[in-house]
Short mmCIF file of C-alpha atoms and ligand atoms in Angstrom, two decimals:
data_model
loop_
_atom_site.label_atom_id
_atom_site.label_comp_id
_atom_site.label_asym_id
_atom_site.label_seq_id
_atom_site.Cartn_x
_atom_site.Cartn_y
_atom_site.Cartn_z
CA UNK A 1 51.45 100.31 136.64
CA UNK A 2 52.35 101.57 139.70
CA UNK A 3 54.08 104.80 140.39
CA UNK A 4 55.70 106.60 143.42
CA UNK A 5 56.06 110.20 143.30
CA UNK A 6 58.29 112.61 145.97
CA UNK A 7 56.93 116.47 146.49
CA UNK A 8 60.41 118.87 145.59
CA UNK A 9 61.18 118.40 149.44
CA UNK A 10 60.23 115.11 149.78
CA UNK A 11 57.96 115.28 152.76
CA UNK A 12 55.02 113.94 150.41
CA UNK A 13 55.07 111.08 148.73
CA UNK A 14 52.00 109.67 146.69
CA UNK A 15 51.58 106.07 145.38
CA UNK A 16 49.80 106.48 142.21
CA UNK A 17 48.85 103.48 140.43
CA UNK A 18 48.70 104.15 136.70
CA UNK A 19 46.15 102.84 134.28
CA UNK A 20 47.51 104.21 130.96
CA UNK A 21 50.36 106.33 130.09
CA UNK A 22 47.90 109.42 128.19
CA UNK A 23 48.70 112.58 129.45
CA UNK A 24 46.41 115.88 128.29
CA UNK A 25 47.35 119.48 128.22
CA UNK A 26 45.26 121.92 129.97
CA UNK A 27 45.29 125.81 128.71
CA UNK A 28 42.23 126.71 130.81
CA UNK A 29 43.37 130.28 132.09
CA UNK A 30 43.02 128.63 136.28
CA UNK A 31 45.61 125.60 135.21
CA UNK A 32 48.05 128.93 133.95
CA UNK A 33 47.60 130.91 137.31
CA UNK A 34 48.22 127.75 139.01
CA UNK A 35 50.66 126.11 137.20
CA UNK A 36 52.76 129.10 135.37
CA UNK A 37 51.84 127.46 132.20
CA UNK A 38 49.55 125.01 130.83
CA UNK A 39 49.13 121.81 133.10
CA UNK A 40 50.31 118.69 131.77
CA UNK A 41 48.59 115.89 133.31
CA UNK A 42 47.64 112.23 133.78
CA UNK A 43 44.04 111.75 133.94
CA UNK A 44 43.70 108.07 134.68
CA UNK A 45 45.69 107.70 137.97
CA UNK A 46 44.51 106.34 141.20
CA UNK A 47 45.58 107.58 144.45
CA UNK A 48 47.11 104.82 146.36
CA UNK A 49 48.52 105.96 149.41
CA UNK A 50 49.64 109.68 150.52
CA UNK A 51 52.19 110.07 153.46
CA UNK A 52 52.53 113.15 155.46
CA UNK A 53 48.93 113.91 154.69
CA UNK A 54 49.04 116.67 157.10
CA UNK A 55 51.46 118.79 155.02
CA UNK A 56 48.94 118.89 152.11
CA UNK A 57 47.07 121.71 151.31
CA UNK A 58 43.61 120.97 149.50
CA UNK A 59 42.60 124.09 147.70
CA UNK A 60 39.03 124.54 146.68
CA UNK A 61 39.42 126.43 143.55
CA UNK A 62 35.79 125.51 142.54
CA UNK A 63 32.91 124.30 143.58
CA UNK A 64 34.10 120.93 141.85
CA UNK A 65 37.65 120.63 142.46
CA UNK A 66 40.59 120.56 144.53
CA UNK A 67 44.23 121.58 144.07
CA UNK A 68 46.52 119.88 145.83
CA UNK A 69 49.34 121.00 146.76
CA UNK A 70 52.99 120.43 149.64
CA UNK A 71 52.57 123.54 152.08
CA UNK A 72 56.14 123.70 152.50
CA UNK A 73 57.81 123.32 149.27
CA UNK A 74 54.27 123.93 147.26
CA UNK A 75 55.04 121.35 144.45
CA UNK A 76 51.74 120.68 142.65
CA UNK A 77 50.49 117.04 143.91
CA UNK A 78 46.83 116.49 142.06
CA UNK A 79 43.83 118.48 140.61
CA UNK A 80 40.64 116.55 142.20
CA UNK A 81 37.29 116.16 140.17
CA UNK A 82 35.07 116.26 143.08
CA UNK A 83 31.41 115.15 140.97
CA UNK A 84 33.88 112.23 139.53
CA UNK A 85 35.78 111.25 142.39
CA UNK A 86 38.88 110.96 139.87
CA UNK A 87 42.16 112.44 140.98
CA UNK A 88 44.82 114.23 137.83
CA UNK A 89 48.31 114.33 138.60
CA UNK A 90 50.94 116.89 137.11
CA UNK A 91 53.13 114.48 134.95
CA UNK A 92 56.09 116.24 136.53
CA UNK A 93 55.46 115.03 139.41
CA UNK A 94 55.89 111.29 138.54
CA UNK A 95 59.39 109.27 139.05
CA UNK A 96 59.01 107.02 136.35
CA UNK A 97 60.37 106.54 132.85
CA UNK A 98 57.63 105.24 131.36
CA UNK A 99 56.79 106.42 127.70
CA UNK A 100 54.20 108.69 127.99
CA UNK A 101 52.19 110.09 124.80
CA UNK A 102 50.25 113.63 124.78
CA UNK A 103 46.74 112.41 123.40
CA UNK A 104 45.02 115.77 123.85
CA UNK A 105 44.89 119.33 125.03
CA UNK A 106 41.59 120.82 126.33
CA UNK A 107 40.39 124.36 126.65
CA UNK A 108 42.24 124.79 123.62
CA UNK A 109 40.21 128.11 123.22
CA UNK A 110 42.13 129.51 125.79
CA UNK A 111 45.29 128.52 125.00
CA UNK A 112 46.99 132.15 124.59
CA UNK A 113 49.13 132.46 121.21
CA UNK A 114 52.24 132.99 122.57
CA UNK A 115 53.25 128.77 122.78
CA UNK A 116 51.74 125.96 121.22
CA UNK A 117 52.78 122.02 120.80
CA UNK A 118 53.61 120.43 117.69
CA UNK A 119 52.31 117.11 118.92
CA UNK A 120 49.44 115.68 117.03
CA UNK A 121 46.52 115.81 119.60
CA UNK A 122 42.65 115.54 119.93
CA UNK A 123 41.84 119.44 120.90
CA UNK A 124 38.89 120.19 122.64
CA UNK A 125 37.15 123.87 123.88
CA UNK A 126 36.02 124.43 126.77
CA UNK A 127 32.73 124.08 125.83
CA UNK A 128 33.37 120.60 124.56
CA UNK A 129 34.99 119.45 127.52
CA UNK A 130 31.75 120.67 129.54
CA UNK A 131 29.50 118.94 127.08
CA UNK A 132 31.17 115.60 128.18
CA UNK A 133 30.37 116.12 131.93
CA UNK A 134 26.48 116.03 133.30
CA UNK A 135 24.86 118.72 134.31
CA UNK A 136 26.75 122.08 134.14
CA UNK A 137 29.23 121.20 136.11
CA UNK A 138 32.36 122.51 134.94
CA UNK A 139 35.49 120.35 135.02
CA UNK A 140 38.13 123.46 135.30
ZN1 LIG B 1 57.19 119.25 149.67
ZN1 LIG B 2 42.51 123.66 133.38
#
């Protein structure tokens, strides 16, 4: 399924072709700073075509990833899993009205106490979710 996605100001727009319509919940304390909240994302996207690549800030917030983000209007555009090559994109940030279903929220152990979902998801800790990567490096 294939997707097309405009920044807040529109300078950046991302083709984003879909492979399912899953989207996880992330409570890790960096997705908070960086998001104002937990980040709600699609894991399963591919990265099609970016315009206005110029305007797009790539911050290294680890050693394994990227945040991506619209220097001028500073919408969120995609969290990058460097050791997987796999791109994550804010669901927000999607024009489509497609049904998505939240399938499961990860660092769950740092979810603070003060919000929670009712939806009925797999939960995983942070130390689960770096058990499913090689190595130790850590998928935050
Ligand atoms: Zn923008
Ligand atoms: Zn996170």
């Amino acid at each position: 399924m294939k997707t097309s996605s405009k920044c807040l100001c529109g300078a950046v727009e991302l083709e984003i072709e879909l492979s399912n319509t899953e989207i996880a919940a992330c409570h890790c304390s960096m997705c908070r700073k960086w998001s104002g909240g937990p980040m709600l994302a699609i894991d399963s996207g591919e990265l099609k075509s970016i315009s206005n690549e110029s305007l797009v800030t790539r911050y290294p917030s680890s050693e394994w990833a990227e945040r991506g983000f619209c220097s001028q209007c500073g919408t969120h555009l995609f969290y990058f899993l460097k050791p997987a090559n796999q791109y994550h994109f804010p669901i927000g940030l999607l024009d489509t009205d497609s049904n998505f279903t939240m399938t499961h929220q990860i660092f769950i152990d740092e979810k603070p106490d003060y919000y929670g979902f009712s939806n009925e998801t797999e939960n995983m800790t942070g130390a689960e979710v770096f058990a499913l990567f090689a190595g130790d490096e850590q998928p935050k």
